[in-house]
PDB file of C-alpha atoms in Angstrom:
ATOM      1  CA  MET A   1       0.003  -0.003   0.008  1.00 56.00           C
ATOM      2  CA  GLN A   2       1.508   3.283  -1.113  1.00 56.00           C
ATOM      3  CA  ILE A   3       0.294   6.847  -0.890  1.00 60.00           C
ATOM      4  CA  GLU A   4      -0.155   8.864  -4.025  1.00 60.00           C
ATOM      5  CA  LEU A   5       1.468  12.260  -3.539  1.00 60.00           C
ATOM      6  CA  THR A   6      -1.341  14.298  -5.131  1.00 67.00           C
ATOM      7  CA  ASP A   7      -4.052  12.412  -3.247  1.00 65.00           C
ATOM      8  CA  PHE A   8      -2.252  12.804   0.057  1.00 65.00           C
ATOM      9  CA  TYR A   9      -1.751  16.551  -0.290  1.00 70.00           C
ATOM     10  CA  SER A  10      -5.343  16.942  -1.467  1.00 74.00           C
ATOM     11  CA  ARG A  11      -6.663  15.213   1.654  1.00 70.00           C
ATOM     12  CA  LEU A  12      -4.190  17.075   3.842  1.00 70.00           C
ATOM     13  CA  GLY A  13      -5.439  20.286   2.257  1.00 78.00           C
ATOM     14  CA  THR A  14      -9.004  19.382   3.172  1.00 79.00           C
ATOM     15  CA  ILE A  15      -7.932  18.872   6.798  1.00 75.00           C
ATOM     16  CA  GLY A  16      -6.081  22.185   6.599  1.00 80.00           C
ATOM     17  CA  VAL A  17      -9.218  24.067   5.508  1.00 87.00           C
ATOM     18  CA  ILE A  18     -11.212  22.686   8.440  1.00 86.00           C
ATOM     19  CA  LEU A  19      -8.283  23.464  10.741  1.00 82.00           C
ATOM     20  CA  ALA A  20      -8.341  27.062   9.510  1.00 89.00           C
ATOM     21  CA  LEU A  21     -12.070  27.179  10.236  1.00 93.00           C
ATOM     22  CA  GLY A  22     -11.454  26.133  13.841  1.00 89.00           C
ATOM     23  CA  PHE A  23      -8.699  28.748  14.120  1.00 88.00           C
ATOM     24  CA  LEU A  24     -11.019  31.465  12.740  1.00 93.00           C
ATOM     25  CA  LEU A  25     -13.886  30.461  15.067  1.00 94.00           C
ATOM     26  CA  GLY A  26     -11.483  30.705  17.986  1.00 90.00           C
ATOM     27  CA  LYS A  27     -10.219  34.137  16.978  1.00 90.00           C
ATOM     28  CA  LEU A  28     -13.796  35.380  16.525  1.00 93.00           C
ATOM     29  CA  LYS A  29     -14.642  34.022  19.998  1.00 92.00           C
ATOM     30  CA  LEU A  30     -17.406  31.877  18.500  1.00 93.00           C
ATOM     31  CA  ILE A  31     -15.918  28.933  20.421  1.00 90.00           C
ATOM     32  CA  SER A  32     -15.299  29.401  24.123  1.00 89.00           C
ATOM     33  CA  PRO A  33     -12.913  27.317  26.279  1.00 86.00           C
ATOM     34  CA  LYS A  34     -15.929  25.608  27.814  1.00 87.00           C
ATOM     35  CA  THR A  35     -17.407  24.846  24.395  1.00 88.00           C
ATOM     36  CA  ASN A  36     -14.131  23.351  23.265  1.00 83.00           C
ATOM     37  CA  LYS A  37     -13.841  21.254  26.419  1.00 80.00           C
ATOM     38  CA  ASP A  38     -17.385  19.959  25.960  1.00 86.00           C
ATOM     39  CA  LEU A  39     -16.643  19.121  22.306  1.00 85.00           C
ATOM     40  CA  VAL A  40     -13.524  17.211  23.317  1.00 79.00           C
ATOM     41  CA  ASN A  41     -15.503  15.206  25.867  1.00 81.00           C
ATOM     42  CA  LEU A  42     -18.211  14.456  23.287  1.00 87.00           C
ATOM     43  CA  LEU A  43     -15.617  13.398  20.733  1.00 83.00           C
ATOM     44  CA  LEU A  44     -13.914  11.003  23.158  1.00 79.00           C
ATOM     45  CA  THR A  45     -17.122   9.519  24.553  1.00 85.00           C
ATOM     46  CA  VAL A  46     -19.628   9.600  21.671  1.00 90.00           C
ATOM     47  CA  PHE A  47     -18.436  10.584  18.190  1.00 89.00           C
ATOM     48  CA  MET A  48     -15.105   8.779  18.065  1.00 81.00           C
ATOM     49  CA  PRO A  49     -16.478   5.505  19.500  1.00 87.00           C
ATOM     50  CA  ALA A  50     -19.325   5.659  16.964  1.00 90.00           C
ATOM     51  CA  SER A  51     -16.870   6.125  14.085  1.00 82.00           C
ATOM     52  CA  LEU A  52     -14.703   3.214  15.279  1.00 79.00           C
ATOM     53  CA  PHE A  53     -17.659   0.893  15.670  1.00 86.00           C
ATOM     54  CA  ALA A  54     -19.028   1.856  12.241  1.00 83.00           C
ATOM     55  CA  ALA A  55     -15.608   1.249  10.642  1.00 74.00           C
ATOM     56  CA  PHE A  56     -15.880  -2.531  10.899  1.00 73.00           C
ATOM     57  CA  PRO A  57     -17.159  -4.405   7.827  1.00 71.00           C
ATOM     58  CA  THR A  58     -20.557  -6.095   8.083  1.00 69.00           C
ATOM     59  CA  SER A  59     -19.259  -9.404   6.739  1.00 71.00           C
ATOM     60  CA  TYR A  60     -16.403 -11.488   8.159  1.00 71.00           C
ATOM     61  CA  SER A  61     -13.311 -12.405   6.155  1.00 77.00           C
ATOM     62  CA  ASP A  62      -9.991 -13.939   7.148  1.00 79.00           C
ATOM     63  CA  GLU A  63      -8.087 -11.145   5.394  1.00 81.00           C
ATOM     64  CA  THR A  64      -9.854  -8.427   7.380  1.00 83.00           C
ATOM     65  CA  SER A  65      -9.421 -10.353  10.626  1.00 83.00           C
ATOM     66  CA  ASP A  66      -5.700 -10.765   9.953  1.00 89.00           C
ATOM     67  CA  LEU A  67      -5.322  -7.024   9.273  1.00 89.00           C
ATOM     68  CA  PHE A  68      -7.045  -6.183  12.569  1.00 88.00           C
ATOM     69  CA  LYS A  69      -4.863  -8.559  14.582  1.00 90.00           C
ATOM     70  CA  ALA A  70      -1.722  -7.310  12.819  1.00 94.00           C
ATOM     71  CA  GLY A  71      -2.707  -3.726  13.640  1.00 93.00           C
ATOM     72  CA  LEU A  72      -3.225  -4.645  17.300  1.00 92.00           C
ATOM     73  CA  LEU A  73       0.153  -6.392  17.547  1.00 96.00           C
ATOM     74  CA  ALA A  74       1.863  -3.514  15.710  1.00 96.00           C
ATOM     75  CA  GLY A  75       0.322  -1.094  18.184  1.00 95.00           C
ATOM     76  CA  VAL A  76       1.699  -3.062  21.143  1.00 96.00           C
ATOM     77  CA  LEU A  77       5.177  -3.188  19.624  1.00 97.00           C
ATOM     78  CA  VAL A  78       5.298   0.455  18.551  1.00 96.00           C
ATOM     79  CA  MET A  79       3.951   1.714  21.898  1.00 96.00           C
ATOM     80  CA  THR A  80       6.515  -0.380  23.783  1.00 96.00           C
ATOM     81  CA  ALA A  81       9.365   0.845  21.588  1.00 96.00           C
ATOM     82  CA  LEU A  82       8.323   4.493  22.042  1.00 96.00           C
ATOM     83  CA  ILE A  83       8.100   4.118  25.818  1.00 95.00           C
ATOM     84  CA  ILE A  84      11.645   2.761  25.923  1.00 95.00           C
ATOM     85  CA  VAL A  85      13.027   5.458  23.608  1.00 94.00           C
ATOM     86  CA  SER A  86      11.257   8.236  25.513  1.00 92.00           C
ATOM     87  CA  LYS A  87      12.868   7.194  28.815  1.00 90.00           C
ATOM     88  CA  ILE A  88      16.302   7.147  27.173  1.00 90.00           C
ATOM     89  CA  ILE A  89      16.031  10.518  25.406  1.00 89.00           C
ATOM     90  CA  PHE A  90      14.160  12.569  27.992  1.00 86.00           C
ATOM     91  CA  ASN A  91      16.138  11.680  31.098  1.00 81.00           C
ATOM     92  CA  LYS A  92      16.568  13.720  34.274  1.00 75.00           C
ATOM     93  CA  LYS A  93      20.018  14.986  33.223  1.00 74.00           C
ATOM     94  CA  PHE A  94      18.519  16.948  30.339  1.00 68.00           C
ATOM     95  CA  TYR A  95      14.984  17.785  31.511  1.00 67.00           C
ATOM     96  CA  ASP A  96      13.653  18.784  34.919  1.00 62.00           C
ATOM     97  CA  ASP A  97      11.128  16.507  36.605  1.00 60.00           C
ATOM     98  CA  LYS A  98       7.819  17.883  35.354  1.00 60.00           C
ATOM     99  CA  LEU A  99       8.821  18.747  31.821  1.00 75.00           C
ATOM    100  CA  ARG A 100      10.573  15.391  31.521  1.00 82.00           C
ATOM    101  CA  TYR A 101       7.312  13.502  31.943  1.00 83.00           C
ATOM    102  CA  GLU A 102       5.409  15.795  29.583  1.00 83.00           C
ATOM    103  CA  SER A 103       8.126  15.278  26.978  1.00 86.00           C
ATOM    104  CA  GLN A 104       7.983  11.498  27.394  1.00 89.00           C
ATOM    105  CA  PHE A 105       4.210  11.631  27.003  1.00 89.00           C
ATOM    106  CA  ALA A 106       4.554  13.781  23.867  1.00 88.00           C
ATOM    107  CA  LEU A 107       6.919  11.303  22.183  1.00 91.00           C
ATOM    108  CA  ILE A 108       4.791   8.255  22.992  1.00 93.00           C
ATOM    109  CA  PHE A 109       1.275   9.556  22.398  1.00 91.00           C
ATOM    110  CA  ASN A 110       0.411  11.469  19.255  1.00 88.00           C
ATOM    111  CA  ASN A 111      -2.901  12.649  17.834  1.00 83.00           C
ATOM    112  CA  ALA A 112      -3.907   9.162  16.769  1.00 84.00           C
ATOM    113  CA  THR A 113      -7.471   9.732  17.939  1.00 75.00           C
ATOM    114  CA  PHE A 114      -8.415  13.243  16.808  1.00 69.00           C
ATOM    115  CA  LEU A 115      -6.391  13.508  13.585  1.00 75.00           C
ATOM    116  CA  GLY A 116      -5.527   9.846  13.087  1.00 80.00           C
ATOM    117  CA  TYR A 117      -8.967   8.565  12.173  1.00 77.00           C
ATOM    118  CA  PRO A 118      -9.895  11.250   9.608  1.00 75.00           C
ATOM    119  CA  ILE A 119      -6.496  11.088   7.877  1.00 81.00           C
ATOM    120  CA  ILE A 120      -6.349   7.267   7.824  1.00 84.00           C
ATOM    121  CA  ALA A 121      -9.973   6.944   6.676  1.00 79.00           C
ATOM    122  CA  SER A 122      -9.611   9.536   3.914  1.00 76.00           C
ATOM    123  CA  THR A 123      -6.210   8.260   2.744  1.00 80.00           C
ATOM    124  CA  PHE A 124      -6.622   4.467   2.851  1.00 82.00           C
ATOM    125  CA  GLY A 125     -10.379   3.837   3.220  1.00 77.00           C
ATOM    126  CA  GLU A 126     -11.598   0.602   4.834  1.00 73.00           C
ATOM    127  CA  GLN A 127      -8.287  -1.188   4.127  1.00 79.00           C
ATOM    128  CA  GLY A 128      -6.552   1.269   6.429  1.00 84.00           C
ATOM    129  CA  VAL A 129      -9.266   1.701   9.057  1.00 84.00           C
ATOM    130  CA  ILE A 130      -9.265  -1.994  10.013  1.00 86.00           C
ATOM    131  CA  PRO A 131      -5.592  -2.124  11.156  1.00 91.00           C
ATOM    132  CA  TYR A 132      -6.147   1.355  12.659  1.00 89.00           C
ATOM    133  CA  CYS A 133      -8.918  -0.094  14.850  1.00 84.00           C
ATOM    134  CA  GLY A 134      -6.475  -2.731  16.082  1.00 87.00           C
ATOM    135  CA  PHE A 135      -3.786  -0.132  16.700  1.00 91.00           C
ATOM    136  CA  ILE A 136      -6.137   2.193  18.598  1.00 85.00           C
ATOM    137  CA  ILE A 137      -6.871  -0.511  21.195  1.00 84.00           C
ATOM    138  CA  ALA A 138      -3.181  -0.731  22.089  1.00 88.00           C
ATOM    139  CA  PHE A 139      -2.887   3.059  21.922  1.00 89.00           C
ATOM    140  CA  ASN A 140      -5.804   3.728  24.282  1.00 82.00           C
ATOM    141  CA  ILE A 141      -4.766   1.060  26.762  1.00 84.00           C
ATOM    142  CA  ALA A 142      -1.290   2.608  26.900  1.00 88.00           C
ATOM    143  CA  LEU A 143      -2.708   6.160  27.022  1.00 84.00           C
ATOM    144  CA  PHE A 144      -5.064   5.573  29.929  1.00 79.00           C
ATOM    145  CA  SER A 145      -2.584   3.421  31.882  1.00 82.00           C
ATOM    146  CA  TYR A 146       1.003   4.443  31.237  1.00 88.00           C
ATOM    147  CA  GLY A 147      -0.027   7.947  30.137  1.00 85.00           C
ATOM    148  CA  VAL A 148      -1.723   8.525  33.489  1.00 80.00           C
ATOM    149  CA  TYR A 149       1.120   6.809  35.345  1.00 84.00           C
ATOM    150  CA  LEU A 150       3.602   9.329  33.922  1.00 84.00           C
ATOM    151  CA  PHE A 151       1.880  12.041  35.972  1.00 78.00           C
ATOM    152  CA  LYS A 152       0.540  10.112  38.983  1.00 77.00           C
ATOM    153  CA  HIS A 153       3.563   7.777  39.335  1.00 74.00           C
ATOM    154  CA  LYS A 154       1.385   5.026  40.753  1.00 73.00           C
ATOM    155  CA  VAL A 155      -1.026   2.310  39.644  1.00 70.00           C
ATOM    156  CA  ASP A 156      -4.410   2.132  41.384  1.00 73.00           C
ATOM    157  CA  SER A 157      -7.836   0.592  40.816  1.00 78.00           C
ATOM    158  CA  LYS A 158      -9.200   3.794  39.272  1.00 76.00           C
ATOM    159  CA  LEU A 159      -6.506   3.746  36.593  1.00 71.00           C
ATOM    160  CA  ILE A 160      -7.379   0.139  35.688  1.00 77.00           C
ATOM    161  CA  LEU A 161     -11.107   0.963  35.659  1.00 81.00           C
ATOM    162  CA  ASN A 162     -10.488   3.892  33.296  1.00 75.00           C
ATOM    163  CA  VAL A 163      -8.869   1.506  30.802  1.00 74.00           C
ATOM    164  CA  ILE A 164     -11.660  -1.073  31.007  1.00 82.00           C
ATOM    165  CA  THR A 165     -14.466   1.477  30.688  1.00 85.00           C
ATOM    166  CA  ASN A 166     -12.904   3.643  27.977  1.00 81.00           C
ATOM    167  CA  PRO A 167     -15.654   4.170  25.343  1.00 86.00           C
ATOM    168  CA  ASN A 168     -13.210   3.868  22.415  1.00 80.00           C
ATOM    169  CA  ILE A 169     -11.958   0.482  23.585  1.00 80.00           C
ATOM    170  CA  ILE A 170     -15.517  -0.702  24.275  1.00 88.00           C
ATOM    171  CA  ALA A 171     -16.598   0.436  20.791  1.00 86.00           C
ATOM    172  CA  VAL A 172     -13.790  -1.476  19.074  1.00 79.00           C
ATOM    173  CA  VAL A 173     -14.424  -4.611  21.141  1.00 84.00           C
ATOM    174  CA  LEU A 174     -18.140  -4.484  20.261  1.00 89.00           C
ATOM    175  CA  GLY A 175     -17.185  -3.898  16.630  1.00 84.00           C
ATOM    176  CA  VAL A 176     -14.992  -7.010  16.692  1.00 81.00           C
ATOM    177  CA  ILE A 177     -17.779  -9.090  18.243  1.00 87.00           C
ATOM    178  CA  VAL A 178     -20.330  -7.952  15.669  1.00 86.00           C
ATOM    179  CA  PHE A 179     -17.793  -8.455  12.857  1.00 80.00           C
ATOM    180  CA  ILE A 180     -16.890 -12.025  13.945  1.00 81.00           C
ATOM    181  CA  THR A 181     -20.406 -13.198  14.759  1.00 84.00           C
ATOM    182  CA  GLY A 182     -22.042 -11.593  11.736  1.00 78.00           C
ATOM    183  CA  PHE A 183     -24.749 -10.068  13.902  1.00 84.00           C
ATOM    184  CA  GLN A 184     -26.782  -7.464  12.006  1.00 83.00           C
ATOM    185  CA  LEU A 185     -28.097  -4.384  13.739  1.00 86.00           C
ATOM    186  CA  PRO A 186     -31.371  -2.867  12.503  1.00 89.00           C
ATOM    187  CA  SER A 187     -30.730  -0.539   9.567  1.00 88.00           C
ATOM    188  CA  PHE A 188     -31.964   2.540  11.482  1.00 92.00           C
ATOM    189  CA  ALA A 189     -29.456   1.817  14.300  1.00 91.00           C
ATOM    190  CA  THR A 190     -26.602   1.265  11.833  1.00 89.00           C
ATOM    191  CA  ASP A 191     -27.422   4.528  10.034  1.00 91.00           C
ATOM    192  CA  ALA A 192     -27.626   6.441  13.296  1.00 94.00           C
ATOM    193  CA  ILE A 193     -24.191   5.197  14.358  1.00 92.00           C
ATOM    194  CA  LYS A 194     -22.682   6.033  10.953  1.00 88.00           C
ATOM    195  CA  PHE A 195     -24.189   9.542  10.901  1.00 92.00           C
ATOM    196  CA  THR A 196     -22.875  10.185  14.400  1.00 92.00           C
ATOM    197  CA  GLY A 197     -19.430   8.857  13.532  1.00 86.00           C
ATOM    198  CA  ASN A 198     -19.263  10.973  10.381  1.00 84.00           C
ATOM    199  CA  ALA A 199     -19.126  14.111  12.549  1.00 86.00           C
ATOM    200  CA  THR A 200     -15.815  12.983  14.059  1.00 81.00           C
ATOM    201  CA  THR A 201     -13.538  14.365  11.336  1.00 76.00           C
ATOM    202  CA  ALA A 202     -14.845  17.925  11.202  1.00 84.00           C
ATOM    203  CA  LEU A 203     -15.321  18.344  14.957  1.00 85.00           C
ATOM    204  CA  SER A 204     -11.951  16.906  15.914  1.00 77.00           C
ATOM    205  CA  VAL A 205     -10.020  19.103  13.465  1.00 79.00           C
ATOM    206  CA  ILE A 206     -12.017  22.183  14.494  1.00 86.00           C
ATOM    207  CA  CYS A 207     -10.961  21.549  18.114  1.00 81.00           C
ATOM    208  CA  VAL A 208      -7.300  21.427  17.080  1.00 76.00           C
ATOM    209  CA  GLY A 209      -7.745  24.656  15.102  1.00 82.00           C
ATOM    210  CA  TYR A 210      -9.307  26.329  18.134  1.00 84.00           C
ATOM    211  CA  MET A 211      -6.307  25.288  20.265  1.00 76.00           C
ATOM    212  CA  LEU A 212      -3.967  26.949  17.769  1.00 76.00           C
ATOM    213  CA  SER A 213      -5.998  30.152  17.876  1.00 83.00           C
ATOM    214  CA  ASN A 214      -4.989  30.601  21.532  1.00 77.00           C
ATOM    215  CA  ALA A 215      -1.264  30.124  20.953  1.00 71.00           C
ATOM    216  CA  LYS A 216       1.245  32.936  21.553  1.00 73.00           C
ATOM    217  CA  PHE A 217       3.571  32.132  18.654  1.00 68.00           C
ATOM    218  CA  LEU A 218       6.408  34.600  19.397  1.00 70.00           C
ATOM    219  CA  LYS A 219       6.646  33.339  22.952  1.00 70.00           C
ATOM    220  CA  LEU A 220       6.885  29.711  21.789  1.00 67.00           C
ATOM    221  CA  ILE A 221       9.849  30.380  19.509  1.00 68.00           C
ATOM    222  CA  LYS A 222      12.069  31.104  22.537  1.00 67.00           C
ATOM    223  CA  LYS A 223      11.326  27.785  24.226  1.00 72.00           C
ATOM    224  CA  TRP A 224      13.961  25.572  22.575  1.00 75.00           C
ATOM    225  CA  LYS A 225      13.285  22.505  24.716  1.00 77.00           C
ATOM    226  CA  LEU A 226       9.711  22.370  23.491  1.00 81.00           C
ATOM    227  CA  ILE A 227      10.885  22.648  19.909  1.00 84.00           C
ATOM    228  CA  ILE A 228      13.411  19.813  20.409  1.00 85.00           C
ATOM    229  CA  THR A 229      10.762  17.588  21.985  1.00 86.00           C
ATOM    230  CA  ALA A 230       8.205  18.269  19.247  1.00 88.00           C
ATOM    231  CA  ALA A 231      10.718  17.760  16.435  1.00 90.00           C
ATOM    232  CA  SER A 232      11.967  14.500  18.038  1.00 90.00           C
ATOM    233  CA  GLN A 233       8.443  13.178  18.223  1.00 91.00           C
ATOM    234  CA  LEU A 234       7.612  14.035  14.617  1.00 93.00           C
ATOM    235  CA  VAL A 235      10.812  12.481  13.231  1.00 94.00           C
ATOM    236  CA  LEU A 236      11.505   9.535  15.532  1.00 94.00           C
ATOM    237  CA  GLY A 237       7.877   8.338  15.699  1.00 94.00           C
ATOM    238  CA  PRO A 238       7.469   7.437  12.016  1.00 94.00           C
ATOM    239  CA  LEU A 239      11.068   6.205  11.729  1.00 95.00           C
ATOM    240  CA  ILE A 240      10.603   3.792  14.629  1.00 96.00           C
ATOM    241  CA  ALA A 241       7.244   2.549  13.357  1.00 95.00           C
ATOM    242  CA  TYR A 242       8.433   2.103   9.775  1.00 95.00           C
ATOM    243  CA  GLY A 243      11.761   0.545  10.696  1.00 95.00           C
ATOM    244  CA  LEU A 244      10.439  -1.832  13.364  1.00 96.00           C
ATOM    245  CA  LEU A 245       7.399  -3.083  11.423  1.00 96.00           C
ATOM    246  CA  THR A 246       9.317  -3.394   8.151  1.00 95.00           C
ATOM    247  CA  LEU A 247      12.037  -5.375   9.914  1.00 96.00           C
ATOM    248  CA  LEU A 248       9.421  -7.724  11.381  1.00 95.00           C
ATOM    249  CA  GLN A 249       7.763  -8.064   7.948  1.00 94.00           C
ATOM    250  CA  PHE A 250       4.301  -6.800   8.870  1.00 95.00           C
ATOM    251  CA  PRO A 251       1.759  -6.435   6.030  1.00 92.00           C
ATOM    252  CA  ILE A 252       2.398  -3.318   3.978  1.00 91.00           C
ATOM    253  CA  GLU A 253      -1.056  -1.942   4.930  1.00 89.00           C
ATOM    254  CA  VAL A 254      -0.131  -2.082   8.619  1.00 93.00           C
ATOM    255  CA  VAL A 255       3.299  -0.526   8.057  1.00 93.00           C
ATOM    256  CA  ALA A 256       1.767   2.361   6.056  1.00 91.00           C
ATOM    257  CA  VAL A 257      -1.034   3.016   8.571  1.00 92.00           C
ATOM    258  CA  CYS A 258       1.200   2.943  11.652  1.00 93.00           C
ATOM    259  CA  THR A 259       3.881   5.082  10.011  1.00 93.00           C
ATOM    260  CA  LEU A 260       1.340   7.701   8.981  1.00 91.00           C
ATOM    261  CA  ILE A 261      -0.157   7.716  12.497  1.00 92.00           C
ATOM    262  CA  GLN A 262       3.280   8.270  14.061  1.00 93.00           C
ATOM    263  CA  ALA A 263       3.898  11.221  11.728  1.00 91.00           C
ATOM    264  CA  LEU A 264       1.023  13.100  13.414  1.00 89.00           C
ATOM    265  CA  PRO A 265       1.576  15.822  16.036  1.00 87.00           C
ATOM    266  CA  THR A 266       1.456  14.986  19.746  1.00 86.00           C
ATOM    267  CA  ALA A 267      -1.850  14.242  21.424  1.00 78.00           C
ATOM    268  CA  THR A 268      -4.116  17.149  22.378  1.00 73.00           C
ATOM    269  CA  SER A 269      -4.924  15.143  25.515  1.00 72.00           C
ATOM    270  CA  LEU A 270      -1.460  16.022  26.914  1.00 78.00           C
ATOM    271  CA  GLY A 271      -2.776  19.334  28.257  1.00 69.00           C
ATOM    272  CA  LEU A 272      -5.837  17.633  29.744  1.00 67.00           C
ATOM    273  CA  PHE A 273      -3.734  14.927  31.427  1.00 70.00           C
ATOM    274  CA  ALA A 274      -1.284  17.467  32.824  1.00 69.00           C
ATOM    275  CA  SER A 275      -4.130  19.530  34.246  1.00 61.00           C
ATOM    276  CA  LYS A 276      -5.929  16.571  35.763  1.00 65.00           C
ATOM    277  CA  TYR A 277      -2.998  14.662  37.185  1.00 67.00           C
ATOM    278  CA  GLY A 278      -0.664  17.385  38.465  1.00 65.00           C
ATOM    279  CA  GLY A 279       1.601  18.210  35.524  1.00 63.00           C
ATOM    280  CA  ASP A 280       2.456  21.624  34.073  1.00 65.00           C
ATOM    281  CA  GLN A 281      -0.638  22.467  32.040  1.00 63.00           C
ATOM    282  CA  THR A 282       0.876  25.564  30.424  1.00 66.00           C
ATOM    283  CA  GLU A 283       4.023  23.812  29.225  1.00 72.00           C
ATOM    284  CA  ALA A 284       1.956  20.818  28.067  1.00 73.00           C
ATOM    285  CA  SER A 285      -0.440  22.943  26.014  1.00 72.00           C
ATOM    286  CA  GLU A 286       2.449  24.859  24.479  1.00 78.00           C
ATOM    287  CA  LEU A 287       4.131  21.581  23.549  1.00 79.00           C
ATOM    288  CA  VAL A 288       0.982  20.413  21.747  1.00 80.00           C
ATOM    289  CA  THR A 289       0.865  23.716  19.876  1.00 80.00           C
ATOM    290  CA  VAL A 290       4.541  23.580  18.838  1.00 84.00           C
ATOM    291  CA  SER A 291       4.172  19.975  17.674  1.00 85.00           C
ATOM    292  CA  THR A 292       1.051  20.832  15.630  1.00 81.00           C
ATOM    293  CA  LEU A 293       2.795  23.784  13.953  1.00 81.00           C
ATOM    294  CA  LEU A 294       5.973  21.846  13.175  1.00 86.00           C
ATOM    295  CA  SER A 295       3.933  18.944  11.767  1.00 85.00           C
ATOM    296  CA  ILE A 296       2.759  21.203   8.933  1.00 82.00           C
ATOM    297  CA  VAL A 297       6.321  21.042   7.585  1.00 86.00           C
ATOM    298  CA  ILE A 298       7.764  17.801   9.026  1.00 90.00           C
ATOM    299  CA  MET A 299       4.820  15.444   8.454  1.00 86.00           C
ATOM    300  CA  PRO A 300       4.744  15.757   4.621  1.00 84.00           C
ATOM    301  CA  ILE A 301       8.539  15.313   4.569  1.00 87.00           C
ATOM    302  CA  MET A 302       8.414  12.096   6.616  1.00 88.00           C
ATOM    303  CA  VAL A 303       5.511  10.722   4.610  1.00 83.00           C
ATOM    304  CA  SER A 304       7.315  11.550   1.349  1.00 83.00           C
ATOM    305  CA  LEU A 305      10.502   9.828   2.516  1.00 83.00           C
ATOM    306  CA  LEU A 306       8.896   6.684   3.900  1.00 80.00           C
ATOM    307  CA  LEU A 307       5.573   6.080   2.146  1.00 75.00           C
ATOM    308  CA  ILE A 308       5.476   7.851  -1.222  1.00 69.00           C
ATOM    309  CA  HIS A 309       7.374   6.085  -4.034  1.00 57.00           C
TER     310      HIS A 309
END
C-alpha cells in the first residue's frame, strides 16, 4: 500500500481548511474554552467511539481479521518501543522533573485519535481503518494506563477501571464481536451510528484549530526544549514505526497506517492529562501547539521519505 502524492496533499489540504475554520472560530470568539472542552468530551465519549464501531465491515473475512490482529500487535510493539526510547532521550540529566514526563508523554502519544482517524480513513479507506482499529486498542490502553502513570507515578484501581471502561476500547471490542459473529443491527441503528461517527472528522479538526487560535507564537519560539521535543516526536515516531514493522515483515497496509499515524503531532490530551494529574498544564499545552505547527512542515517530509514512491 503506497500513498499517491497528489491524493495525500489533497486530503491534507481538506484537513487544513477545516483546521483554519477552527482557528477562525477561535479568533472570533465563537468557540469558548468551555465549548471546546465539551466538544472534546463528546468526541472522546460519543463521536469517536461511533466512528470506530461503524468502521468494521458487516461481513467477516480472514483477510480483514488478519489485518485487525496485525494492527493490534503492531500497536503493542510500537507503543513499547516508544516508551523505551522516551525514557532514554528525555532523562533527568537533560529535563527537569515535570517537563521530563510531559516530553515522554509527547513522544509516545500522538494525535492518533483526533487527527488519526480522519487522515487514515480519507487516505486508505476501509483497508486502512481496520488495522487502525487494532492499533487504537493498544494506543488507548497505553494512554489511559502508562499515560496517566507518567503524571501520577502510581497504579491504582481507578486507573485500571479507566482503561476497561474507555468508550473507544468498548466500541472497538463491540465492533470486533459484531464483525466475527455476523450479527446485524437494525438498519436505522446502523445509520444512526454512521451519521454520528461521520461528525468525528470535522469536529476533531475544528478543536485542534481552536487550540492553535490561543497560541502565543512569538513566545513559543524562545522555548527551545519544546521545539526539540516536538521535532523529536515528529521524526523519531514514524522512523521507529516504519523501521520496526518493516524489519518484522508486517503487512504493507499495517506498516503504512502505523507510520502515517506516528507522523502526526502529539496528542491534544497532553494538556488535559497534565491539568488533571498534576503536571504543568501551560508547558503541556504549548508543547501540543509547537508539535502541531511543526507537523505542517515535518509530516509531509516524513511521509514523502517513507511512504510515497
